[in-house]
Amino acid sequence: MYSSDSLTVANGSWNTRDVRFHRPAQLTRAAILVLADGGREDFRDSSDPALRSVVTRFLATCRASGMQVDDALPPLLFVRLPQANPRDPLRTAAIDAIENEIKTLPGRPNIMLVFVSNSGIYPGLKKLCDSKLGIATVCMQMANVREERGQDRYLSSIALKINTKLGGVNHQLDASSMRWLKNTMLVGMDLTRPGVGCVKGTPSITAVVASCDEEFMHYPASLGLQEQGKEMITGVKQMMTERLNEYLKHMKTLPERVVVFRGGVSDGQFKHVLAHELPEIKAVFRSFKGYSPKLTIAICGKRHRTRFYPMRPEQADKTSNTKAGTLVDRGVTAVYNFDFFLQAHAGQQGTVRATHYTVIFDENRFSADDIQQGAHDASYLWAPTTKSVRLVPPAYAAERARQRARLYLHEILPPPPGSRESAMDEAQILRRAKELWGTGVHENLWGSMFYL
């Protein structure tokens, strides 16, 4: 549901043409940054008519969606970046040039639209704005905005991100689909390991997100580092405390129910979640006087080899995959576990893969129908898109947040060959990671979905 319309959903997607956001945000303190990096599609300069045309068209798209937009164009910064140099593989000189230009603005914008032509600048740019400057950013590829075909769709997708980052609500579910979420906080938890090529001792990155609104569209994040080799999230207590305080700040009360969707856990680690993370979460609840909500924990399994195929033509979509909304809870599920496979999204290419959900702890006593239908309905609440998504939004948000956090350590994930970081021992690389991480995300962005 949007501001005044209920849209028809077909195989997990819907069209928002000529539709206003459910709760539009105000785009009144924005800035535009153009990064010319030697690409064929680069805009010529700040007065390039093509650039002005794209900006005007984008702002018109935001207005048509209901957002309040200033009549005057936002301040426009144009930076011609220093050429890439093998002696500067991390583009330090380019990032310094960007920072110096941003600091010429008369005040801090609450969001910055960035036109880029080279994705190599992306990690340094996001780290600069997320951690040091505290400015939410949305990047647009110059090649995409110059292409007339599909431009409207591309600009609309950017408007979805901007409205969400500014605190707006793009759409909501009907009341009957939201009933199971009454007085509930949805939590997503994930952990990422350093990966191939990284120095031994490089820390893992953890992310905990949680809803803080009645529409279940906003999931601010808590991010952290922890020593390599630890499979469970060791900072659960602090991060869950932050998430409950954020919920209390917006909702003026604490949730009666907490539903956790945990990603990044294999089948053999369920008992470790119950032994280590569950007690930490319970301890957080006890830290709030007289507070004891009912807790449910479900594991989201993405890395499995189970595939489902339609048996009859009417069960297939146009890609010959099973249709969005396919659910399997017998035959291939565990004998003793409360588990099911849910394919909430439509396949785009190749064979679609369902998500394997396993409920390992449930004080809410959800019936199979409640949790299965609820997970499916919630998959339509991912703000930056007009499609259902493969994971329930809290789990998806946690995944996206920890992917963003990897950019803050991009200098060592992995380190460039021959760099001093590539020769560090375990203690040195951990210290270096903490230096790069600093204080993490800037406080200006703590309550937003800056990581979209």
Short mmCIF file of C-alpha atoms in Angstrom, two decimals:
data_model
loop_
_atom_site.label_atom_id
_atom_site.label_comp_id
_atom_site.label_asym_id
_atom_site.label_seq_id
_atom_site.Cartn_x
_atom_site.Cartn_y
_atom_site.Cartn_z
CA MET A 1 0.00 0.00 0.00
CA TYR A 2 1.21 3.48 -0.90
CA SER A 3 -0.11 6.93 -0.02
CA SER A 4 -3.51 6.46 -1.60
CA ASP A 5 -3.38 3.25 -3.61
CA SER A 6 -3.24 -0.50 -3.18
CA LEU A 7 -1.22 -2.03 -6.01
CA THR A 8 -1.54 -5.39 -7.71
CA VAL A 9 1.36 -7.77 -7.08
CA ALA A 10 2.33 -10.25 -9.82
CA ASN A 11 4.90 -12.96 -9.06
CA GLY A 12 6.52 -10.96 -6.30
CA SER A 13 6.76 -7.54 -8.00
CA TRP A 14 4.67 -4.42 -8.58
CA ASN A 15 4.81 -1.17 -10.54
CA THR A 16 4.91 2.21 -8.76
CA ARG A 17 4.50 4.50 -11.76
CA ASP A 18 2.48 7.60 -10.81
CA VAL A 19 2.28 6.41 -7.18
CA ARG A 20 3.25 8.47 -4.14
CA PHE A 21 5.24 7.11 -1.20
CA HIS A 22 3.28 6.12 1.89
CA ARG A 23 5.22 8.66 3.97
CA PRO A 24 7.43 10.92 1.85
CA ALA A 25 10.57 12.46 3.34
CA GLN A 26 11.90 15.99 2.91
CA LEU A 27 14.74 16.39 0.41
CA THR A 28 15.62 19.89 1.55
CA ARG A 29 19.28 19.75 2.63
CA ALA A 30 20.84 17.79 -0.19
CA ALA A 31 24.06 18.20 -2.16
CA ILE A 32 25.29 16.77 -5.45
CA LEU A 33 28.83 15.51 -6.01
CA VAL A 34 30.12 14.65 -9.49
CA LEU A 35 33.31 12.59 -9.65
CA ALA A 36 34.97 12.79 -13.07
CA ASP A 37 37.39 9.87 -13.19
CA GLY A 38 38.42 9.66 -16.83
CA GLY A 39 35.45 7.57 -17.94
CA ARG A 40 33.82 7.84 -21.36
CA GLU A 41 30.50 8.74 -19.75
CA ASP A 42 31.90 11.48 -17.49
CA PHE A 43 30.05 14.77 -17.48
CA ARG A 44 32.16 17.57 -18.94
CA ASP A 45 31.92 19.96 -15.99
CA SER A 46 29.38 21.37 -13.53
CA SER A 47 27.68 23.34 -16.32
CA ASP A 48 27.24 20.33 -18.61
CA PRO A 49 23.62 20.52 -19.92
CA ALA A 50 23.34 16.72 -19.73
CA LEU A 51 24.17 16.83 -16.00
CA ARG A 52 21.65 19.60 -15.33
CA SER A 53 19.02 17.67 -17.26
CA VAL A 54 19.56 14.48 -15.23
CA VAL A 55 19.47 16.36 -11.91
CA THR A 56 16.29 18.21 -12.87
CA ARG A 57 14.65 14.98 -14.01
CA PHE A 58 15.63 13.18 -10.82
CA LEU A 59 14.27 15.92 -8.57
CA ALA A 60 11.03 15.82 -10.57
CA THR A 61 10.85 12.08 -9.91
CA CYS A 62 11.21 12.72 -6.17
CA ARG A 63 8.49 15.38 -6.26
CA ALA A 64 6.16 13.06 -8.17
CA SER A 65 6.68 10.48 -5.41
CA GLY A 66 5.49 13.00 -2.83
CA MET A 67 8.84 14.12 -1.45
CA GLN A 68 9.23 17.77 -0.47
CA VAL A 69 12.01 19.14 -2.66
CA ASP A 70 13.45 22.66 -2.71
CA ASP A 71 12.73 24.69 -5.85
CA ALA A 72 16.38 25.64 -6.27
CA LEU A 73 18.90 23.01 -7.37
CA PRO A 74 21.05 21.63 -4.52
CA PRO A 75 24.69 22.77 -4.26
CA LEU A 76 26.69 21.00 -6.96
CA LEU A 77 30.32 20.00 -6.49
CA PHE A 78 32.46 18.83 -9.40
CA VAL A 79 35.74 17.00 -8.71
CA ARG A 80 38.14 15.89 -11.43
CA LEU A 81 39.91 13.06 -9.65
CA PRO A 82 43.66 12.42 -9.87
CA GLN A 83 44.45 9.58 -12.24
CA ALA A 84 44.76 6.08 -10.79
CA ASN A 85 48.38 5.33 -9.91
CA PRO A 86 49.92 1.89 -9.21
CA ARG A 87 51.77 3.50 -6.30
CA ASP A 88 48.41 4.57 -4.83
CA PRO A 89 46.19 1.47 -5.29
CA LEU A 90 43.69 2.66 -2.67
CA ARG A 91 43.11 6.00 -4.44
CA THR A 92 44.15 7.99 -1.35
CA ALA A 93 44.82 11.15 -3.39
CA ALA A 94 41.36 10.95 -4.95
CA ILE A 95 39.66 10.51 -1.57
CA ASP A 96 41.58 13.51 -0.20
CA ALA A 97 40.41 15.61 -3.16
CA ILE A 98 36.80 14.56 -2.53
CA GLU A 99 37.02 15.39 1.17
CA ASN A 100 38.51 18.83 0.50
CA GLU A 101 35.73 19.63 -1.97
CA ILE A 102 32.94 18.48 0.35
CA LYS A 103 34.34 20.67 3.11
CA THR A 104 33.74 23.74 0.94
CA LEU A 105 29.98 23.33 1.43
CA PRO A 106 28.48 25.99 3.72
CA GLY A 107 26.85 23.34 5.92
CA ARG A 108 26.58 19.59 6.32
CA PRO A 109 23.95 18.13 3.95
CA ASN A 110 21.72 15.37 5.27
CA ILE A 111 22.19 13.41 2.04
CA MET A 112 24.51 13.61 -0.95
CA LEU A 113 23.82 12.31 -4.43
CA VAL A 114 27.10 11.14 -5.98
CA PHE A 115 27.65 10.59 -9.70
CA VAL A 116 30.47 8.11 -10.33
CA SER A 117 31.97 6.48 -13.42
CA ASN A 118 34.49 4.14 -11.77
CA SER A 119 33.49 1.71 -9.04
CA GLY A 120 37.07 1.63 -7.75
CA ILE A 121 36.46 4.85 -5.83
CA TYR A 122 33.39 3.42 -4.07
CA PRO A 123 35.03 1.84 -0.95
CA GLY A 124 37.04 4.92 -0.06
CA LEU A 125 34.10 7.24 -0.74
CA LYS A 126 31.71 5.29 1.49
CA LYS A 127 34.24 5.05 4.30
CA LEU A 128 34.92 8.78 4.12
CA CYS A 129 31.24 9.75 4.26
CA ASP A 130 30.01 7.04 6.65
CA SER A 131 32.79 7.24 9.21
CA LYS A 132 34.50 10.60 8.99
CA LEU A 133 31.99 13.11 7.62
CA GLY A 134 28.69 11.59 8.75
CA ILE A 135 26.89 12.21 5.45
CA ALA A 136 24.47 9.70 3.94
CA THR A 137 25.29 9.08 0.27
CA VAL A 138 23.56 7.51 -2.72
CA CYS A 139 25.70 6.72 -5.76
CA MET A 140 24.53 6.84 -9.38
CA GLN A 141 26.50 5.44 -12.31
CA MET A 142 26.92 8.07 -15.03
CA ALA A 143 26.52 5.43 -17.72
CA ASN A 144 23.10 4.50 -16.32
CA VAL A 145 21.75 8.03 -16.05
CA ARG A 146 22.93 8.93 -19.56
CA GLU A 147 21.05 5.99 -21.06
CA GLU A 148 17.59 7.19 -22.08
CA ARG A 149 16.19 3.68 -22.13
CA GLY A 150 15.34 2.66 -18.59
CA GLN A 151 16.32 6.03 -17.12
CA ASP A 152 12.95 6.60 -15.44
CA ARG A 153 13.10 3.20 -13.74
CA TYR A 154 16.69 3.83 -12.61
CA LEU A 155 15.87 7.25 -11.17
CA SER A 156 12.81 5.83 -9.41
CA SER A 157 14.95 3.16 -7.76
CA ILE A 158 17.33 5.86 -6.49
CA ALA A 159 14.35 7.81 -5.12
CA LEU A 160 13.32 4.71 -3.14
CA LYS A 161 16.75 4.63 -1.46
CA ILE A 162 16.81 8.34 -0.73
CA ASN A 163 13.34 8.41 0.80
CA THR A 164 14.30 5.51 3.08
CA LYS A 165 17.65 6.99 4.12
CA LEU A 166 15.88 10.23 5.02
CA GLY A 167 13.39 8.41 7.26
CA GLY A 168 10.45 8.14 4.86
CA VAL A 169 8.31 5.04 4.31
CA ASN A 170 7.93 3.90 0.71
CA HIS A 171 5.05 1.45 1.21
CA GLN A 172 3.37 -0.74 3.81
CA LEU A 173 1.45 -4.00 3.96
CA ASP A 174 -2.29 -4.17 4.53
CA ALA A 175 -3.46 -4.44 8.14
CA SER A 176 -4.19 -8.18 8.00
CA SER A 177 -0.62 -8.96 6.86
CA MET A 178 0.83 -6.87 9.70
CA ARG A 179 -1.25 -8.39 12.49
CA TRP A 180 1.36 -10.99 13.51
CA LEU A 181 3.90 -8.19 13.99
CA LYS A 182 1.94 -6.20 16.57
CA ASN A 183 4.19 -4.94 19.42
CA THR A 184 7.11 -6.82 17.89
CA MET A 185 10.71 -5.92 17.12
CA LEU A 186 12.30 -7.80 14.21
CA VAL A 187 16.05 -8.34 14.56
CA GLY A 188 18.63 -9.39 11.99
CA MET A 189 22.08 -10.68 12.97
CA ASP A 190 25.00 -11.60 10.72
CA LEU A 191 28.74 -12.16 10.77
CA THR A 192 31.26 -12.07 7.93
CA ARG A 193 34.73 -13.57 7.93
CA PRO A 194 37.77 -11.94 6.26
CA GLY A 195 37.92 -14.19 3.19
CA VAL A 196 40.58 -15.43 0.80
CA GLY A 197 43.84 -13.50 0.57
CA CYS A 198 43.56 -11.80 3.94
CA VAL A 199 46.33 -11.89 6.52
CA LYS A 200 45.85 -14.40 9.31
CA GLY A 201 44.35 -12.62 12.31
CA THR A 202 42.22 -10.18 10.29
CA PRO A 203 39.06 -9.69 12.38
CA SER A 204 35.52 -10.66 11.47
CA ILE A 205 32.75 -8.06 11.12
CA THR A 206 29.42 -8.36 12.93
CA ALA A 207 26.11 -6.63 12.32
CA VAL A 208 22.88 -6.45 14.32
CA VAL A 209 19.90 -4.52 12.95
CA ALA A 210 16.38 -4.13 14.35
CA SER A 211 13.10 -2.51 13.37
CA CYS A 212 12.08 0.67 15.16
CA ASP A 213 8.82 1.66 13.48
CA GLU A 214 5.26 0.40 13.07
CA GLU A 215 5.72 -0.19 9.33
CA PHE A 216 8.81 -2.43 9.80
CA MET A 217 10.67 -0.57 7.06
CA HIS A 218 13.56 0.93 9.03
CA TYR A 219 16.44 -1.14 10.41
CA PRO A 220 19.23 0.98 11.92
CA ALA A 221 22.41 -1.02 12.47
CA SER A 222 25.03 -1.72 15.11
CA LEU A 223 28.38 -2.84 13.67
CA GLY A 224 31.45 -4.29 15.32
CA LEU A 225 34.76 -6.11 14.98
CA GLN A 226 35.71 -9.35 16.67
CA GLU A 227 38.73 -11.62 16.64
CA GLN A 228 39.03 -14.06 13.78
CA GLY A 229 38.02 -17.65 14.51
CA LYS A 230 35.09 -16.92 16.81
CA GLU A 231 31.96 -18.28 15.17
CA MET A 232 29.39 -16.58 17.43
CA ILE A 233 28.83 -12.83 17.75
CA THR A 234 30.64 -11.76 20.90
CA GLY A 235 29.24 -8.22 21.03
CA VAL A 236 25.58 -9.26 21.08
CA LYS A 237 24.91 -7.68 24.48
CA GLN A 238 26.04 -4.17 23.53
CA MET A 239 24.47 -4.25 20.07
CA MET A 240 21.10 -5.56 21.28
CA THR A 241 21.06 -2.89 23.98
CA GLU A 242 21.59 -0.23 21.31
CA ARG A 243 18.77 -1.68 19.19
CA LEU A 244 16.29 -1.78 22.08
CA ASN A 245 17.14 1.80 23.03
CA GLU A 246 16.56 2.86 19.42
CA TYR A 247 13.17 1.12 19.46
CA LEU A 248 12.30 2.81 22.75
CA LYS A 249 13.32 6.20 21.34
CA HIS A 250 10.94 5.91 18.38
CA MET A 251 8.08 3.84 19.81
CA LYS A 252 8.13 5.23 23.40
CA THR A 253 7.86 1.69 24.75
CA LEU A 254 9.74 -1.60 24.56
CA PRO A 255 8.49 -4.45 22.34
CA GLU A 256 6.44 -7.26 23.84
CA ARG A 257 7.94 -9.75 21.40
CA VAL A 258 11.38 -10.00 19.80
CA VAL A 259 11.91 -12.16 16.71
CA VAL A 260 15.54 -12.72 15.70
CA PHE A 261 16.58 -13.88 12.23
CA ARG A 262 20.18 -15.07 12.40
CA GLY A 263 22.26 -15.43 9.24
CA GLY A 264 25.73 -16.85 8.68
CA VAL A 265 25.16 -20.00 10.76
CA SER A 266 25.56 -23.59 9.54
CA ASP A 267 23.36 -26.49 10.64
CA GLY A 268 26.02 -27.70 13.05
CA GLN A 269 26.16 -24.39 14.88
CA PHE A 270 22.55 -24.15 16.08
CA LYS A 271 23.55 -25.38 19.53
CA HIS A 272 26.25 -22.70 19.74
CA VAL A 273 23.70 -19.96 19.10
CA LEU A 274 21.57 -21.36 21.92
CA ALA A 275 24.55 -21.75 24.24
CA HIS A 276 26.23 -18.38 23.62
CA GLU A 277 24.01 -15.80 21.91
CA LEU A 278 20.67 -16.69 23.51
CA PRO A 279 21.92 -16.08 27.11
CA GLU A 280 23.42 -12.75 26.02
CA ILE A 281 20.12 -11.60 24.51
CA LYS A 282 18.27 -12.67 27.65
CA ALA A 283 20.77 -10.74 29.79
CA VAL A 284 20.03 -7.60 27.77
CA PHE A 285 16.30 -7.99 28.47
CA ARG A 286 16.99 -8.28 32.21
CA SER A 287 19.05 -5.07 32.11
CA PHE A 288 15.81 -3.15 31.49
CA LYS A 289 13.88 -3.03 34.74
CA GLY A 290 10.90 -5.40 34.80
CA TYR A 291 11.32 -6.28 31.12
CA SER A 292 10.85 -9.84 29.85
CA PRO A 293 9.61 -10.06 26.25
CA LYS A 294 8.91 -13.33 24.47
CA LEU A 295 11.77 -14.30 22.20
CA THR A 296 11.94 -16.32 18.98
CA ILE A 297 15.15 -17.17 17.10
CA ALA A 298 15.13 -18.46 13.53
CA ILE A 299 18.19 -19.35 11.45
CA CYS A 300 18.23 -18.25 7.79
CA GLY A 301 20.09 -20.79 5.68
CA LYS A 302 21.25 -19.51 2.29
CA ARG A 303 24.10 -21.86 1.43
CA HIS A 304 22.39 -25.15 0.72
CA ARG A 305 22.06 -27.37 -2.34
CA THR A 306 18.33 -27.99 -2.19
CA ARG A 307 16.45 -26.87 -5.31
CA PHE A 308 12.78 -27.08 -6.22
CA TYR A 309 11.29 -27.42 -9.67
CA PRO A 310 7.69 -26.97 -10.87
CA MET A 311 5.92 -30.24 -11.62
CA ARG A 312 3.22 -28.72 -13.84
CA PRO A 313 3.26 -25.76 -16.27
CA GLU A 314 0.80 -23.74 -14.16
CA GLN A 315 3.25 -23.91 -11.23
CA ALA A 316 6.03 -22.24 -13.23
CA ASP A 317 6.73 -18.59 -13.92
CA LYS A 318 8.09 -17.19 -17.20
CA THR A 319 11.65 -18.30 -16.31
CA SER A 320 10.44 -21.90 -15.71
CA ASN A 321 11.20 -21.51 -12.01
CA THR A 322 8.77 -22.05 -9.18
CA LYS A 323 6.67 -18.96 -8.52
CA ALA A 324 7.33 -16.37 -5.84
CA GLY A 325 5.69 -17.53 -2.62
CA THR A 326 6.57 -21.21 -3.00
CA LEU A 327 6.73 -22.94 0.40
CA VAL A 328 7.96 -26.46 1.21
CA ASP A 329 7.65 -27.78 4.77
CA ARG A 330 7.56 -31.55 4.33
CA GLY A 331 9.38 -34.30 2.51
CA VAL A 332 12.82 -32.65 2.49
CA THR A 333 12.70 -30.91 5.87
CA ALA A 334 14.18 -32.20 9.13
CA VAL A 335 12.34 -34.81 11.16
CA TYR A 336 12.71 -33.13 14.54
CA ASN A 337 13.40 -29.46 13.68
CA PHE A 338 10.82 -26.73 13.10
CA ASP A 339 12.02 -25.78 9.59
CA PHE A 340 10.76 -24.89 6.14
CA PHE A 341 11.96 -23.66 2.74
CA LEU A 342 10.49 -20.37 1.50
CA GLN A 343 11.04 -18.86 -1.93
CA ALA A 344 9.47 -15.45 -1.46
CA HIS A 345 11.08 -13.91 -4.56
CA ALA A 346 10.86 -14.56 -8.29
CA GLY A 347 13.83 -16.08 -10.09
CA GLN A 348 15.60 -13.73 -12.49
CA GLN A 349 18.25 -16.01 -13.99
CA GLY A 350 19.15 -19.65 -13.55
CA THR A 351 17.51 -21.90 -10.98
CA VAL A 352 16.01 -19.98 -8.08
CA ARG A 353 17.08 -20.93 -4.55
CA ALA A 354 14.72 -20.85 -1.57
CA THR A 355 15.83 -19.75 1.89
CA HIS A 356 15.88 -22.48 4.55
CA TYR A 357 14.41 -21.19 7.83
CA THR A 358 14.85 -23.17 11.06
CA VAL A 359 13.19 -22.00 14.28
CA ILE A 360 15.54 -23.05 17.10
CA PHE A 361 13.93 -21.16 20.00
CA ASP A 362 10.31 -20.01 20.28
CA GLU A 363 8.71 -18.51 23.37
CA ASN A 364 6.05 -16.90 21.16
CA ARG A 365 4.73 -20.36 20.25
CA PHE A 366 4.22 -19.46 16.60
CA SER A 367 2.23 -21.98 14.62
CA ALA A 368 3.75 -23.16 11.35
CA ASP A 369 1.22 -21.04 9.44
CA ASP A 370 2.01 -17.93 11.49
CA ILE A 371 5.78 -17.95 11.00
CA GLN A 372 5.65 -19.16 7.39
CA GLN A 373 3.02 -16.68 6.22
CA GLY A 374 4.61 -13.97 8.33
CA ALA A 375 8.07 -14.51 6.82
CA HIS A 376 6.55 -14.47 3.35
CA ASP A 377 4.57 -11.26 3.94
CA ALA A 378 7.56 -9.54 5.55
CA SER A 379 9.63 -10.29 2.42
CA TYR A 380 7.59 -7.57 0.68
CA LEU A 381 8.86 -4.94 3.11
CA TRP A 382 12.35 -4.34 1.72
CA ALA A 383 12.30 -0.58 1.23
CA PRO A 384 14.70 -0.01 -1.73
CA THR A 385 12.82 -2.22 -4.18
CA THR A 386 9.42 -2.98 -5.65
CA LYS A 387 9.91 -6.73 -5.41
CA SER A 388 9.77 -9.34 -2.69
CA VAL A 389 13.26 -10.38 -1.58
CA ARG A 390 14.95 -13.73 -0.95
CA LEU A 391 15.47 -13.08 2.78
CA VAL A 392 13.21 -11.55 5.40
CA PRO A 393 14.18 -7.84 5.57
CA PRO A 394 15.91 -7.91 9.00
CA ALA A 395 18.24 -10.69 7.82
CA TYR A 396 18.74 -8.96 4.48
CA ALA A 397 19.47 -5.65 6.22
CA ALA A 398 22.06 -7.30 8.50
CA GLU A 399 23.72 -8.81 5.45
CA ARG A 400 23.83 -5.45 3.67
CA ALA A 401 25.10 -3.65 6.78
CA ARG A 402 28.03 -5.99 7.31
CA GLN A 403 28.85 -5.81 3.58
CA ARG A 404 29.05 -2.03 3.94
CA ALA A 405 31.23 -2.39 7.02
CA ARG A 406 33.76 -4.40 4.99
CA LEU A 407 34.45 -1.22 3.02
CA TYR A 408 35.80 0.44 6.16
CA LEU A 409 38.56 -2.18 6.15
CA HIS A 410 39.01 -2.36 2.38
CA GLU A 411 42.71 -1.58 2.78
CA ILE A 412 43.24 -5.00 4.38
CA LEU A 413 40.42 -7.08 2.84
CA PRO A 414 42.74 -8.18 1.34
CA PRO A 415 45.80 -5.90 1.52
CA PRO A 416 47.48 -4.93 -1.79
CA PRO A 417 50.46 -7.17 -2.68
CA GLY A 418 53.69 -5.75 -1.34
CA SER A 419 51.99 -3.40 1.12
CA ARG A 420 53.17 -3.25 4.72
CA GLU A 421 49.84 -4.75 5.84
CA SER A 422 50.44 -7.86 3.72
CA ALA A 423 53.51 -8.69 5.86
CA MET A 424 51.93 -8.12 9.28
CA ASP A 425 51.55 -10.80 11.93
CA GLU A 426 48.25 -11.55 13.74
CA ALA A 427 48.66 -8.95 16.47
CA GLN A 428 49.74 -6.24 14.03
CA ILE A 429 46.88 -6.82 11.57
CA LEU A 430 44.35 -6.71 14.42
CA ARG A 431 45.77 -3.38 15.62
CA ARG A 432 45.73 -2.08 12.06
CA ALA A 433 42.10 -3.15 11.62
CA LYS A 434 41.12 -1.28 14.78
CA GLU A 435 42.95 1.82 13.53
CA LEU A 436 41.09 1.70 10.21
CA TRP A 437 37.78 1.05 11.93
CA GLY A 438 38.20 3.96 14.34
CA THR A 439 34.87 4.71 16.00
CA GLY A 440 32.94 2.99 13.21
CA VAL A 441 29.89 4.73 11.79
CA HIS A 442 29.56 8.46 12.47
CA GLU A 443 26.97 9.31 15.12
CA ASN A 444 24.97 11.35 12.59
CA LEU A 445 24.03 8.10 10.84
CA TRP A 446 23.31 5.86 13.83
CA GLY A 447 19.54 6.01 13.46
CA SER A 448 19.36 5.59 9.68
CA MET A 449 19.70 2.89 7.03
CA PHE A 450 22.85 4.55 5.69
CA TYR A 451 24.06 1.20 4.32
CA LEU A 452 21.48 0.86 1.54
#
